[in-house]
Amino acid sequence: MTAALPDIAAQLHPHAQPLDWVGMQGIALPIQLLGQTLAAKVDAGVSLDSPDVRGIHMSRLYLALELLSRRELSVPTLRTVLQQFLDEHAGMAQRAFIRLHGELLIRRPALVSQLSGWRAYPISLAAELGPIGLQLSLTLEVSYSSTCPCSAALARQLIQEQFAGDFAGKRLDHAAISDWLGSAEGIVATPHSQRSTATLQLQLNPTLEHLPIQALLDSAEAALGTALQTAVKRADEQAFALANGQNLMFCEDAARRLHNALENHPALQGFALTVVHAESLHAHDAVARSRWQRAS
């Protein structure tokens, strides 16, 4: 007869005390989302509230995560896994936690041509189940182009001055002016643009069935107007230049646009957002933050 294997975790510890979080992090797991499989990393844990228990059953957390690899990622599935964490640690834990992060690929069309390509969006989802119910937090990252309004105004002034100098005392001729505008001598200055990033930390409504990730990304990119492109032809690049020219924005403008797009969104209970414009003029970044919480 095989002897029972020792369970050291069940033994008492001379300095036993409750712990906020115990578990594993960086677990490799395939996650099903929007019809694709994400190579995700998952953190899983529970609170250790019983001072009479030395350790938790980490293998049970690991095995419970299998459900996430077999089903489409949804709020009910997350709730089921978290409840299993608690059931496996009855009398030991009052709160259960899951955090997963990976990159979601979404095919995006070009602005004008028939081309398209894949954009990678970093996402992070945190779920906690405890005495106050389910809490969900989704973090999304959106990259876009931002053209400085101040730089654009200064460039326009230089072009005006160049025009005044080149055509001083001359009879204005439509064809000559058109040729001048299309020349390097005419456009003597251009505004500076930079690749920029918005990080959206979103508190989701726990009554949701499905995670509205793509809808939230689409809403953010529509508000900004200058989402980064994938495959492009010259016509697409020209359309992108036009979009930048029509969407001049400081980091403050970008933050306000995103705030207005997300405020009172039915899927959200609150958010904190940060926009970073990686300056091409300065050696430092321009940053703006905003937050909102639904009134209870």
PDB file of C-alpha atoms in Angstrom, residues 81-210:
ATOM      1  CA  VAL A  81     -12.816  30.197 -12.772  1.00  0.00           C
ATOM      2  CA  LEU A  82     -12.532  32.645  -9.890  1.00  0.00           C
ATOM      3  CA  GLN A  83     -15.336  30.871  -8.021  1.00  0.00           C
ATOM      4  CA  GLN A  84     -13.491  27.588  -8.512  1.00  0.00           C
ATOM      5  CA  PHE A  85     -10.396  29.187  -6.958  1.00  0.00           C
ATOM      6  CA  LEU A  86     -12.478  30.022  -3.884  1.00  0.00           C
ATOM      7  CA  ASP A  87     -14.213  26.660  -3.761  1.00  0.00           C
ATOM      8  CA  GLU A  88     -10.836  24.894  -3.817  1.00  0.00           C
ATOM      9  CA  HIS A  89      -9.707  27.083  -0.907  1.00  0.00           C
ATOM     10  CA  ALA A  90     -12.866  27.144   1.184  1.00  0.00           C
ATOM     11  CA  GLY A  91     -12.166  28.359   4.688  1.00  0.00           C
ATOM     12  CA  MET A  92      -8.776  29.705   3.588  1.00  0.00           C
ATOM     13  CA  ALA A  93      -9.465  32.463   1.079  1.00  0.00           C
ATOM     14  CA  GLN A  94     -12.090  35.181   0.672  1.00  0.00           C
ATOM     15  CA  ARG A  95     -10.809  36.756  -2.563  1.00  0.00           C
ATOM     16  CA  ALA A  96      -9.608  35.288  -5.856  1.00  0.00           C
ATOM     17  CA  PHE A  97      -7.620  37.016  -8.579  1.00  0.00           C
ATOM     18  CA  ILE A  98      -6.785  36.588 -12.263  1.00  0.00           C
ATOM     19  CA  ARG A  99      -4.679  38.921 -14.385  1.00  0.00           C
ATOM     20  CA  LEU A 100      -3.838  38.164 -17.994  1.00  0.00           C
ATOM     21  CA  HIS A 101      -1.909  40.118 -20.562  1.00  0.00           C
ATOM     22  CA  GLY A 102      -1.044  39.646 -24.198  1.00  0.00           C
ATOM     23  CA  GLU A 103      -1.377  41.236 -27.632  1.00  0.00           C
ATOM     24  CA  LEU A 104      -4.572  41.216 -29.663  1.00  0.00           C
ATOM     25  CA  LEU A 105      -4.168  41.309 -33.456  1.00  0.00           C
ATOM     26  CA  ILE A 106      -6.810  43.209 -35.422  1.00  0.00           C
ATOM     27  CA  ARG A 107      -6.775  43.615 -39.192  1.00  0.00           C
ATOM     28  CA  ARG A 108      -7.092  47.285 -40.108  1.00  0.00           C
ATOM     29  CA  PRO A 109      -7.881  48.646 -43.598  1.00  0.00           C
ATOM     30  CA  ALA A 110      -5.852  51.372 -45.275  1.00  0.00           C
ATOM     31  CA  LEU A 111      -7.414  54.831 -45.457  1.00  0.00           C
ATOM     32  CA  VAL A 112      -8.007  54.910 -49.216  1.00  0.00           C
ATOM     33  CA  SER A 113      -6.634  51.852 -51.034  1.00  0.00           C
ATOM     34  CA  GLN A 114      -7.770  48.239 -50.755  1.00  0.00           C
ATOM     35  CA  LEU A 115      -4.730  47.288 -48.669  1.00  0.00           C
ATOM     36  CA  SER A 116      -4.956  46.133 -45.076  1.00  0.00           C
ATOM     37  CA  GLY A 117      -2.649  44.841 -42.381  1.00  0.00           C
ATOM     38  CA  TRP A 118      -2.477  43.667 -38.792  1.00  0.00           C
ATOM     39  CA  ARG A 119      -2.202  45.952 -35.776  1.00  0.00           C
ATOM     40  CA  ALA A 120      -1.073  44.581 -32.416  1.00  0.00           C
ATOM     41  CA  TYR A 121      -2.835  45.983 -29.362  1.00  0.00           C
ATOM     42  CA  PRO A 122      -1.381  45.242 -25.907  1.00  0.00           C
ATOM     43  CA  ILE A 123      -4.180  44.332 -23.514  1.00  0.00           C
ATOM     44  CA  SER A 124      -4.304  43.474 -19.826  1.00  0.00           C
ATOM     45  CA  LEU A 125      -7.355  42.190 -17.965  1.00  0.00           C
ATOM     46  CA  ALA A 126      -7.627  41.896 -14.188  1.00  0.00           C
ATOM     47  CA  ALA A 127     -10.538  40.201 -12.408  1.00  0.00           C
ATOM     48  CA  GLU A 128     -11.184  39.889  -8.673  1.00  0.00           C
ATOM     49  CA  LEU A 129     -14.000  37.993  -6.965  1.00  0.00           C
ATOM     50  CA  GLY A 130     -14.605  38.590  -3.279  1.00  0.00           C
ATOM     51  CA  PRO A 131     -17.105  39.680  -0.627  1.00  0.00           C
ATOM     52  CA  ILE A 132     -18.137  42.763  -2.641  1.00  0.00           C
ATOM     53  CA  GLY A 133     -18.627  40.754  -5.836  1.00  0.00           C
ATOM     54  CA  LEU A 134     -16.792  40.757  -9.141  1.00  0.00           C
ATOM     55  CA  GLN A 135     -14.469  43.596 -10.124  1.00  0.00           C
ATOM     56  CA  LEU A 136     -13.049  43.905 -13.641  1.00  0.00           C
ATOM     57  CA  SER A 137     -10.277  46.152 -14.919  1.00  0.00           C
ATOM     58  CA  LEU A 138      -9.219  46.300 -18.567  1.00  0.00           C
ATOM     59  CA  THR A 139      -6.092  48.125 -19.762  1.00  0.00           C
ATOM     60  CA  LEU A 140      -5.751  48.950 -23.460  1.00  0.00           C
ATOM     61  CA  GLU A 141      -2.973  50.700 -25.354  1.00  0.00           C
ATOM     62  CA  VAL A 142      -3.679  52.756 -28.483  1.00  0.00           C
ATOM     63  CA  SER A 143      -0.936  54.213 -30.700  1.00  0.00           C
ATOM     64  CA  TYR A 144      -1.544  57.222 -32.931  1.00  0.00           C
ATOM     65  CA  SER A 145       0.139  60.186 -34.609  1.00  0.00           C
ATOM     66  CA  SER A 146      -0.059  63.683 -33.142  1.00  0.00           C
ATOM     67  CA  THR A 147       0.853  66.909 -34.938  1.00  0.00           C
ATOM     68  CA  CYS A 148       1.692  69.910 -32.769  1.00  0.00           C
ATOM     69  CA  PRO A 149      -0.724  72.882 -33.262  1.00  0.00           C
ATOM     70  CA  CYS A 150       1.969  75.378 -32.239  1.00  0.00           C
ATOM     71  CA  SER A 151       4.460  73.951 -34.709  1.00  0.00           C
ATOM     72  CA  ALA A 152       1.804  74.033 -37.440  1.00  0.00           C
ATOM     73  CA  ALA A 153       1.092  77.724 -36.793  1.00  0.00           C
ATOM     74  CA  LEU A 154       4.805  78.577 -36.860  1.00  0.00           C
ATOM     75  CA  ALA A 155       5.245  76.648 -40.114  1.00  0.00           C
ATOM     76  CA  ARG A 156       2.324  78.508 -41.692  1.00  0.00           C
ATOM     77  CA  GLN A 157       3.876  81.834 -40.691  1.00  0.00           C
ATOM     78  CA  LEU A 158       7.167  80.946 -42.368  1.00  0.00           C
ATOM     79  CA  ILE A 159       5.321  79.902 -45.530  1.00  0.00           C
ATOM     80  CA  GLN A 160       3.456  83.219 -45.527  1.00  0.00           C
ATOM     81  CA  GLU A 161       6.730  85.122 -45.163  1.00  0.00           C
ATOM     82  CA  GLN A 162       8.319  83.105 -47.969  1.00  0.00           C
ATOM     83  CA  PHE A 163       5.310  83.796 -50.196  1.00  0.00           C
ATOM     84  CA  ALA A 164       5.459  87.512 -49.460  1.00  0.00           C
ATOM     85  CA  GLY A 165       9.168  87.590 -50.331  1.00  0.00           C
ATOM     86  CA  ASP A 166       8.933  85.483 -53.484  1.00  0.00           C
ATOM     87  CA  PHE A 167       5.941  87.384 -54.913  1.00  0.00           C
ATOM     88  CA  ALA A 168       6.794  90.897 -53.715  1.00  0.00           C
ATOM     89  CA  GLY A 169       6.037  93.393 -56.475  1.00  0.00           C
ATOM     90  CA  LYS A 170       4.820  90.671 -58.838  1.00  0.00           C
ATOM     91  CA  ARG A 171       1.443  90.325 -60.449  1.00  0.00           C
ATOM     92  CA  LEU A 172      -0.300  87.374 -58.822  1.00  0.00           C
ATOM     93  CA  ASP A 173      -0.864  84.557 -61.268  1.00  0.00           C
ATOM     94  CA  HIS A 174      -2.907  81.471 -60.396  1.00  0.00           C
ATOM     95  CA  ALA A 175      -0.640  79.037 -62.233  1.00  0.00           C
ATOM     96  CA  ALA A 176       2.513  80.544 -60.729  1.00  0.00           C
ATOM     97  CA  ILE A 177       1.093  80.373 -57.224  1.00  0.00           C
ATOM     98  CA  SER A 178      -0.022  76.767 -57.748  1.00  0.00           C
ATOM     99  CA  ASP A 179       3.462  75.817 -58.949  1.00  0.00           C
ATOM    100  CA  TRP A 180       5.021  77.634 -55.992  1.00  0.00           C
ATOM    101  CA  LEU A 181       2.826  75.806 -53.493  1.00  0.00           C
ATOM    102  CA  GLY A 182       3.936  72.488 -54.983  1.00  0.00           C
ATOM    103  CA  SER A 183       7.636  73.316 -54.779  1.00  0.00           C
ATOM    104  CA  ALA A 184      10.219  72.834 -52.060  1.00  0.00           C
ATOM    105  CA  GLU A 185      10.834  76.607 -52.193  1.00  0.00           C
ATOM    106  CA  GLY A 186       7.209  77.264 -51.333  1.00  0.00           C
ATOM    107  CA  ILE A 187       6.731  74.848 -48.436  1.00  0.00           C
ATOM    108  CA  VAL A 188       9.784  75.942 -46.498  1.00  0.00           C
ATOM    109  CA  ALA A 189       8.626  74.552 -43.147  1.00  0.00           C
ATOM    110  CA  THR A 190       6.532  71.648 -41.888  1.00  0.00           C
ATOM    111  CA  PRO A 191       5.049  71.038 -38.422  1.00  0.00           C
ATOM    112  CA  HIS A 192       6.492  68.269 -36.300  1.00  0.00           C
ATOM    113  CA  SER A 193       4.546  65.105 -35.557  1.00  0.00           C
ATOM    114  CA  GLN A 194       5.284  62.226 -33.239  1.00  0.00           C
ATOM    115  CA  ARG A 195       4.150  58.699 -32.545  1.00  0.00           C
ATOM    116  CA  SER A 196       1.963  58.882 -29.470  1.00  0.00           C
ATOM    117  CA  THR A 197       0.392  56.408 -27.070  1.00  0.00           C
ATOM    118  CA  ALA A 198      -2.788  56.391 -25.009  1.00  0.00           C
ATOM    119  CA  THR A 199      -3.075  53.970 -22.101  1.00  0.00           C
ATOM    120  CA  LEU A 200      -6.663  53.376 -21.023  1.00  0.00           C
ATOM    121  CA  GLN A 201      -7.314  51.785 -17.612  1.00  0.00           C
ATOM    122  CA  LEU A 202     -10.995  50.895 -17.701  1.00  0.00           C
ATOM    123  CA  GLN A 203     -13.245  49.664 -14.904  1.00  0.00           C
ATOM    124  CA  LEU A 204     -15.759  47.367 -16.579  1.00  0.00           C
ATOM    125  CA  ASN A 205     -19.339  46.760 -15.579  1.00  0.00           C
ATOM    126  CA  PRO A 206     -19.333  43.274 -13.951  1.00  0.00           C
ATOM    127  CA  THR A 207     -22.776  42.494 -15.394  1.00  0.00           C
ATOM    128  CA  LEU A 208     -21.349  42.352 -18.930  1.00  0.00           C
ATOM    129  CA  GLU A 209     -21.514  39.091 -20.824  1.00  0.00           C
ATOM    130  CA  HIS A 210     -18.878  39.787 -23.452  1.00  0.00           C
TER     131      HIS A 210
END
